[in-house]
mmCIF file of C-alpha atoms in Angstrom:
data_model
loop_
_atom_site.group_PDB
_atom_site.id
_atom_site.type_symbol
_atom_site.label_atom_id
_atom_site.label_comp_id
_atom_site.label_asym_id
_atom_site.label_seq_id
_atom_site.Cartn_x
_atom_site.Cartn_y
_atom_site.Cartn_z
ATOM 1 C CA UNK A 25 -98.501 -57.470 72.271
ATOM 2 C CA UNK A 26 -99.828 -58.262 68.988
ATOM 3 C CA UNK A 27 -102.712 -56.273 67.922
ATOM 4 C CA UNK A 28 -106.127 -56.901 66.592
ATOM 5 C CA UNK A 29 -106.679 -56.916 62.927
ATOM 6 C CA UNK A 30 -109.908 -56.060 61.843
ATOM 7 C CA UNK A 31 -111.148 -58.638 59.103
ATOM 8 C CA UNK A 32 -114.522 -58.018 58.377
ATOM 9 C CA UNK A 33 -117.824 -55.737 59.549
ATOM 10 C CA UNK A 34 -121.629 -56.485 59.084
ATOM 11 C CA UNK A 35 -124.933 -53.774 59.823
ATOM 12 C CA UNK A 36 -127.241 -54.906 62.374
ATOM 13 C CA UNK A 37 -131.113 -54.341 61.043
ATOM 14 C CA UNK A 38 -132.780 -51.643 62.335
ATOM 15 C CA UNK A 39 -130.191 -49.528 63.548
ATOM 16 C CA UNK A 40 -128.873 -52.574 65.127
ATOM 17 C CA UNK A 41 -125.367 -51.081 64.914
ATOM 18 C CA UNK A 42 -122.289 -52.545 63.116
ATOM 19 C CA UNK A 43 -120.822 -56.163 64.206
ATOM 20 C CA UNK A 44 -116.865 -56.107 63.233
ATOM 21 C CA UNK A 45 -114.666 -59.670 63.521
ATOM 22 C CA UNK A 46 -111.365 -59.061 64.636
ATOM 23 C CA UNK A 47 -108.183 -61.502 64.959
ATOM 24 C CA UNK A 48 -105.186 -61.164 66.873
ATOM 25 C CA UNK A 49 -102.939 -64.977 66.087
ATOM 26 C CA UNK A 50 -104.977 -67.710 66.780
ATOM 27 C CA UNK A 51 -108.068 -65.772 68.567
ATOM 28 C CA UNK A 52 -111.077 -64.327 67.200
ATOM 29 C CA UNK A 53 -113.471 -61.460 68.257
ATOM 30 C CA UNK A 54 -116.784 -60.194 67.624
ATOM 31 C CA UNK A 55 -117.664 -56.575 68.479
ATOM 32 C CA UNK A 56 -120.308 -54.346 68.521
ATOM 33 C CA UNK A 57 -119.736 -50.699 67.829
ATOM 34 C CA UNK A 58 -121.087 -47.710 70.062
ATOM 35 C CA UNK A 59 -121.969 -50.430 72.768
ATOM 36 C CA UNK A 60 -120.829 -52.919 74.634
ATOM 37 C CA UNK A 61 -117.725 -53.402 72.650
ATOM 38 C CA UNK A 62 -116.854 -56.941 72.656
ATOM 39 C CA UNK A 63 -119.935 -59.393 72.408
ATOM 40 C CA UNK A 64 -117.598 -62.725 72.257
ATOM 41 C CA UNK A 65 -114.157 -63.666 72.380
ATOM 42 C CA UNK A 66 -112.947 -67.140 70.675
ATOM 43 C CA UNK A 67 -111.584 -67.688 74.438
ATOM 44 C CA UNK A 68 -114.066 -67.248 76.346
ATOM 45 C CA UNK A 69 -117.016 -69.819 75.120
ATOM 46 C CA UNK A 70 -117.344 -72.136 78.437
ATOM 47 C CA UNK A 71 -120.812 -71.023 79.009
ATOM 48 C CA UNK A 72 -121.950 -70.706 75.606
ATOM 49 C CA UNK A 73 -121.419 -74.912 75.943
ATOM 50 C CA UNK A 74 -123.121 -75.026 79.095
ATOM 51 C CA UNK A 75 -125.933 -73.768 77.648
ATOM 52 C CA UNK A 76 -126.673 -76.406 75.350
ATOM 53 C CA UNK A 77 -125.346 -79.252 77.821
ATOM 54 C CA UNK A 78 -128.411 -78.260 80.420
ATOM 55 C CA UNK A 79 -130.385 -77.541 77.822
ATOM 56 C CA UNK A 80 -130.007 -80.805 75.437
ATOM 57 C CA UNK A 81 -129.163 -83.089 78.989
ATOM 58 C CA UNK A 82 -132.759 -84.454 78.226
ATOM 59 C CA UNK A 83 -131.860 -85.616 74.925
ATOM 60 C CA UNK A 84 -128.799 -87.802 75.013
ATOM 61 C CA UNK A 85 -131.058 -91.180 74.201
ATOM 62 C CA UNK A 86 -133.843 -89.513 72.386
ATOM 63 C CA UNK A 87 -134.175 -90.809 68.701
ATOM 64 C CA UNK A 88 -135.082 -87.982 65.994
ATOM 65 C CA UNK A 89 -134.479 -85.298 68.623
ATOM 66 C CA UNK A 90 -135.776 -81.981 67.361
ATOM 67 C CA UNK A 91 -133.162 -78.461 68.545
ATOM 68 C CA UNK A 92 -133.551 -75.229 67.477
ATOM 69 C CA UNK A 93 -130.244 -72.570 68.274
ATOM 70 C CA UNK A 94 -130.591 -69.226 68.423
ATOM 71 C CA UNK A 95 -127.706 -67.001 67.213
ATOM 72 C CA UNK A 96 -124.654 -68.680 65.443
ATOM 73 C CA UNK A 97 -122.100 -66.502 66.950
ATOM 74 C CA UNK A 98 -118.618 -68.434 66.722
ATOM 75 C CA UNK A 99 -120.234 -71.820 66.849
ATOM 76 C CA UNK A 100 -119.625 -73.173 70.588
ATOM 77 C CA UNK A 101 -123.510 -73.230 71.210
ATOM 78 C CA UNK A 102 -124.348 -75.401 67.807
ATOM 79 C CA UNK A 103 -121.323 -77.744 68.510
ATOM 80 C CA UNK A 104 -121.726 -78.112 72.072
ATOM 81 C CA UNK A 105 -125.621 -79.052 71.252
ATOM 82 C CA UNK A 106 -124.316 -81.757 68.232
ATOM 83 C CA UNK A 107 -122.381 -83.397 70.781
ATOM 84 C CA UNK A 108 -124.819 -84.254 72.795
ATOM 85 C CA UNK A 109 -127.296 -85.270 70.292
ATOM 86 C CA UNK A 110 -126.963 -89.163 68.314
ATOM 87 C CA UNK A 111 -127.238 -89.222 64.688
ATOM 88 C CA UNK A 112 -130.604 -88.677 64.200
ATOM 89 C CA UNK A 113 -131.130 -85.839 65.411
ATOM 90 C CA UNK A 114 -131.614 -81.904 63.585
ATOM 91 C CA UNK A 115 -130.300 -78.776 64.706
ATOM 92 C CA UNK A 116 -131.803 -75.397 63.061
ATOM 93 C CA UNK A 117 -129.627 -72.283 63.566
ATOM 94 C CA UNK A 118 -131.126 -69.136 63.096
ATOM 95 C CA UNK A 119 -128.763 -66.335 62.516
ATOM 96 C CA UNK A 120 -129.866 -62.935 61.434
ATOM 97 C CA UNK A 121 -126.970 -61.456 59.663
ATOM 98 C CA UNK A 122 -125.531 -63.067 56.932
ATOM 99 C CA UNK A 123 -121.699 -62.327 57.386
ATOM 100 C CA UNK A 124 -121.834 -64.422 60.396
ATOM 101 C CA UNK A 125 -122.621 -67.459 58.825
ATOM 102 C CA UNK A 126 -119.917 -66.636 56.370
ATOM 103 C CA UNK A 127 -117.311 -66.200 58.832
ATOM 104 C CA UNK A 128 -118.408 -69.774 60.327
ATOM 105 C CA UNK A 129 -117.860 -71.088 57.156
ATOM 106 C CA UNK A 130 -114.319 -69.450 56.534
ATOM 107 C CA UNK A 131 -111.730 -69.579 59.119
ATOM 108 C CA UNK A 132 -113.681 -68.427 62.193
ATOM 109 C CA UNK A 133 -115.532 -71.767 61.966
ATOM 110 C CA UNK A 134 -112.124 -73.455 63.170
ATOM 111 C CA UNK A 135 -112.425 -72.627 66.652
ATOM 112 C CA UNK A 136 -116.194 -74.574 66.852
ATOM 113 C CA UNK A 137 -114.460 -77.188 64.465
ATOM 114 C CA UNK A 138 -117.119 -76.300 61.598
ATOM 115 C CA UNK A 139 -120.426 -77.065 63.259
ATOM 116 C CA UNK A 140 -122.054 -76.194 60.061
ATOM 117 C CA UNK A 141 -120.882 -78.817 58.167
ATOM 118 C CA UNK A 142 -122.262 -81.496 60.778
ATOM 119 C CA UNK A 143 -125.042 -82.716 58.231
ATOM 120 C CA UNK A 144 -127.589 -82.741 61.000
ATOM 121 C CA UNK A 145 -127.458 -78.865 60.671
ATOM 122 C CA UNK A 146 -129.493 -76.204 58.638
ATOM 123 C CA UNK A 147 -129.442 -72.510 58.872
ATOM 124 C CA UNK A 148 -132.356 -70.835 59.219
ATOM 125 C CA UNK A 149 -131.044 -67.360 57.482
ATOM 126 C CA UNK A 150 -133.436 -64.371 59.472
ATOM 127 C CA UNK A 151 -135.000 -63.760 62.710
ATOM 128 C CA UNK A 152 -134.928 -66.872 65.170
ATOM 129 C CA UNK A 153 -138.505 -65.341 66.180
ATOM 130 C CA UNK A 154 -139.778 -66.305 62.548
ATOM 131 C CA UNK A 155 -139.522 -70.028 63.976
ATOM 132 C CA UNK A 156 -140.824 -69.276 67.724
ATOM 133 C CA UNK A 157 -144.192 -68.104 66.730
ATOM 134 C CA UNK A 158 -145.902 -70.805 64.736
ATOM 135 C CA UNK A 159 -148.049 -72.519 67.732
ATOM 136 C CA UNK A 160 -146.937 -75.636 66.477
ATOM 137 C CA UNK A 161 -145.120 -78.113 68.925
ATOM 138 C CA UNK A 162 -141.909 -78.681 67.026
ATOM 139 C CA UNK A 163 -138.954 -78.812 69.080
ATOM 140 C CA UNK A 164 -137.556 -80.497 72.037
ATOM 141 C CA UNK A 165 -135.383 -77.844 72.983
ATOM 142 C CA UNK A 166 -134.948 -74.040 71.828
ATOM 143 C CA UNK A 167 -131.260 -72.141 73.307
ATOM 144 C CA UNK A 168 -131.234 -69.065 72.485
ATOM 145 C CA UNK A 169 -127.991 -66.787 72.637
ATOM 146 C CA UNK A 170 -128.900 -63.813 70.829
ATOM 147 C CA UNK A 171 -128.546 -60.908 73.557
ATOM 148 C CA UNK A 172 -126.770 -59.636 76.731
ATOM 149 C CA UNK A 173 -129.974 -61.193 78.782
ATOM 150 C CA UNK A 174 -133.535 -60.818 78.901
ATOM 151 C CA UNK A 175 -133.503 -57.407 76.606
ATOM 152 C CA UNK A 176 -132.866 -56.927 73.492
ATOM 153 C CA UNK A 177 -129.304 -55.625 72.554
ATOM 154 C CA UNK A 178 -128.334 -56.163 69.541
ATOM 155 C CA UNK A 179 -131.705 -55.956 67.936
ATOM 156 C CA UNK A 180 -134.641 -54.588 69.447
ATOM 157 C CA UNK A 181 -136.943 -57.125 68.112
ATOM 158 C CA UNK A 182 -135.977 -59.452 70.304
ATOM 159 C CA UNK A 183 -137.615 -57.796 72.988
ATOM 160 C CA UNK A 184 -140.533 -59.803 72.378
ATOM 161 C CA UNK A 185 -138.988 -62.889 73.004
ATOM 162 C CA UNK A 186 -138.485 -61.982 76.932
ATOM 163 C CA UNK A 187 -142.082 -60.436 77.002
ATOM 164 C CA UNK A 188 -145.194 -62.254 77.937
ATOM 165 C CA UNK A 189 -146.677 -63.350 74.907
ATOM 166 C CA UNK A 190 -143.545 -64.008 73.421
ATOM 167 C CA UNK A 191 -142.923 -66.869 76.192
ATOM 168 C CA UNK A 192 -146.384 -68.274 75.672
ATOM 169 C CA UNK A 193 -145.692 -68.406 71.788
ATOM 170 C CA UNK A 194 -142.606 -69.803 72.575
ATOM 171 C CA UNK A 195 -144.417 -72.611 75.209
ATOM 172 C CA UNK A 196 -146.444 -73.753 72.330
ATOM 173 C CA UNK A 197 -143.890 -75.063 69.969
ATOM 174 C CA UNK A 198 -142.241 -76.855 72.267
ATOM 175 C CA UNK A 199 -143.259 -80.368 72.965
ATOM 176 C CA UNK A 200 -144.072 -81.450 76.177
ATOM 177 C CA UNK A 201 -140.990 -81.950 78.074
ATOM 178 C CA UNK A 202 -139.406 -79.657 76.079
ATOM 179 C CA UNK A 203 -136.632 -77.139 77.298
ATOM 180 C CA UNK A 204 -136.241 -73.373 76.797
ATOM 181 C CA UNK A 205 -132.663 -72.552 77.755
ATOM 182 C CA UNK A 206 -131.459 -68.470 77.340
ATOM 183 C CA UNK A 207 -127.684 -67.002 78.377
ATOM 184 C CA UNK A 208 -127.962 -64.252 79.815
ATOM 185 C CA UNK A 209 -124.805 -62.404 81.258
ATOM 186 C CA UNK A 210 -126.357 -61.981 84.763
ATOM 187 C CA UNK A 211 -129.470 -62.629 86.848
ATOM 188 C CA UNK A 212 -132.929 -61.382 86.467
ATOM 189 C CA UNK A 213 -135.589 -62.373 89.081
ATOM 190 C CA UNK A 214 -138.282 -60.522 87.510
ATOM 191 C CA UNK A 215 -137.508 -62.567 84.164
ATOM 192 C CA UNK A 216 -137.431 -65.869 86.433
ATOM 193 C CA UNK A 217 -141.272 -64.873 87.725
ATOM 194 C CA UNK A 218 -142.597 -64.276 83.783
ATOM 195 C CA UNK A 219 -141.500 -67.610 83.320
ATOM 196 C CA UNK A 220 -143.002 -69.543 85.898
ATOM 197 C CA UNK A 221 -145.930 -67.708 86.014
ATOM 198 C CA UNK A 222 -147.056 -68.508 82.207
ATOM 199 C CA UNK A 223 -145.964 -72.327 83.260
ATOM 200 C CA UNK A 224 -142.837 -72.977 83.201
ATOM 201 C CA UNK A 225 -140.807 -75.237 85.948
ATOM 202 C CA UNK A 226 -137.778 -72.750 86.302
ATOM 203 C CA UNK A 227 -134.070 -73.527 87.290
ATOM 204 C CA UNK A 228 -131.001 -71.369 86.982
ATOM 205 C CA UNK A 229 -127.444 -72.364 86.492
ATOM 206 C CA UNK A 230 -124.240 -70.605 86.618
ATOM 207 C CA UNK A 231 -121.511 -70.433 84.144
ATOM 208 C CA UNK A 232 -117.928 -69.075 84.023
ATOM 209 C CA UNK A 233 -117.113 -67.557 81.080
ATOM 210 C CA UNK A 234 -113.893 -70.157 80.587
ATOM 211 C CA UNK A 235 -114.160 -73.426 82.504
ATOM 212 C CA UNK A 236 -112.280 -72.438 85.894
ATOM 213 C CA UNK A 237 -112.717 -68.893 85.911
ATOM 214 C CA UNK A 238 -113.799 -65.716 84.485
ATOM 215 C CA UNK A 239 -116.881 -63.534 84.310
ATOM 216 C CA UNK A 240 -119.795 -65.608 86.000
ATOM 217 C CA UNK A 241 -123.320 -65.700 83.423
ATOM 218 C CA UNK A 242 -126.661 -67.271 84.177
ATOM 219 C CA UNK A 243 -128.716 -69.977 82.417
ATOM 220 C CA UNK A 244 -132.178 -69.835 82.321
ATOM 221 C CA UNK A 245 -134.081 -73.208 82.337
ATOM 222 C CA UNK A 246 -137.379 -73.231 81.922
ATOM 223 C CA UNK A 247 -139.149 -76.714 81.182
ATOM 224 C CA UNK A 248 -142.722 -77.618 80.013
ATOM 225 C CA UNK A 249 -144.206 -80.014 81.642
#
């Protein structure tokens, strides 16, 4: 078998860790060091588009629609999310480290089909929690795909997102109707109950990792009403 070639590496802030893209023929991967290992495989992106298919469904007719994506990763979130959205809509993704949006732009951002070039895109270059905390109602939907679940893996700041307040801050820039969608690579009931209990209206959904089979992952939907 033909093995990986490394290609690139980036440091996570804080002591994140280190983030190296790999490539083996057509196939890309992402890894973390001293980890998990591998965070996301160019093969493996089914539920990555289920995400943003749940979480934009509300949005197919909506003029002006308003999305914000959290984590770039290899694309499949952002592109799944432009699909579903007509021309008029604007999709912020808000990646923290800056070789990742320069691997989307180089050949990594075949796979996606260069979702960054969709002019209804901007990067938001930093912390996807820069844009959560404003407690201004801005955005009809907010996916984020920036950890293993509710916790913060690759960068303990994100812990706050999955904590109490950072739900309510998160509640308040999202206008009414509006969906908060977050992969997660497994259940959590505990998370489920923080949710509903600040006032959300919470589903779940289930997604293989490719679209007949593999590793099963959970959406979180939680909706304002």
């Amino acid at each position: 078998m033909t093995p990986w070639t490394q290609l690139d590496s980036a440091q996570i802030p804080n002591n994140g860790g280190e983030l190296t893209l790999h490539q083996r023929g057509s196939a890309f991967s992402i890894r973390i060091t001293g980890k998990r290992g591998e965070l996301m495989n160019s093969r493996e992106f089914n539920s990555e588009k289920v995400l943003s298919q749940v979480g934009c469904a509300h949005l197919k007719s909506v003029d002006n629609a308003k999305v914000l994506v959290g984590g770039l990763g290899m694309g499949y979130t952002l592109k799944a999310a432009l699909n579903i959205l007509n021309d008029t809509a604007s999709v912020t993704v808000a990646e923290l480290i800056p070789e990742v949006v320069k691997w989307n732009h180089g050949s990594l951002g075949e796979c996606a089909k260069k979702p960054l070039e969709d002019p209804r895109t901007q990067v938001h270059h930093g912390d996807v929690c820069d844009l959560l905390n404003s407690k201004v109602a801005r955005y009809d939907a907010i996916l984020l795909d920036i950890d293993n679940g509710p916790e913060g893996l690759t960068h303990t700041d994100n812990n706050w997102i999955y904590s109490e307040q950072g739900l309510k801050e998160i509640y308040q820039v999202l206008h009414p109707q509006g969906v908060l969608a977050i992969w997660s690579a497994g259940p959590d009931y505990l998370f489920e109950v923080r949710l509903k209990r600040i006032g959300y209206k919470v589903d779940t959904r289930t997604a293989s990792a490719r679209a007949d089979k593999g590793t099963k992952h959970t959406i979180f939907l939680a909706k304002k009403p």
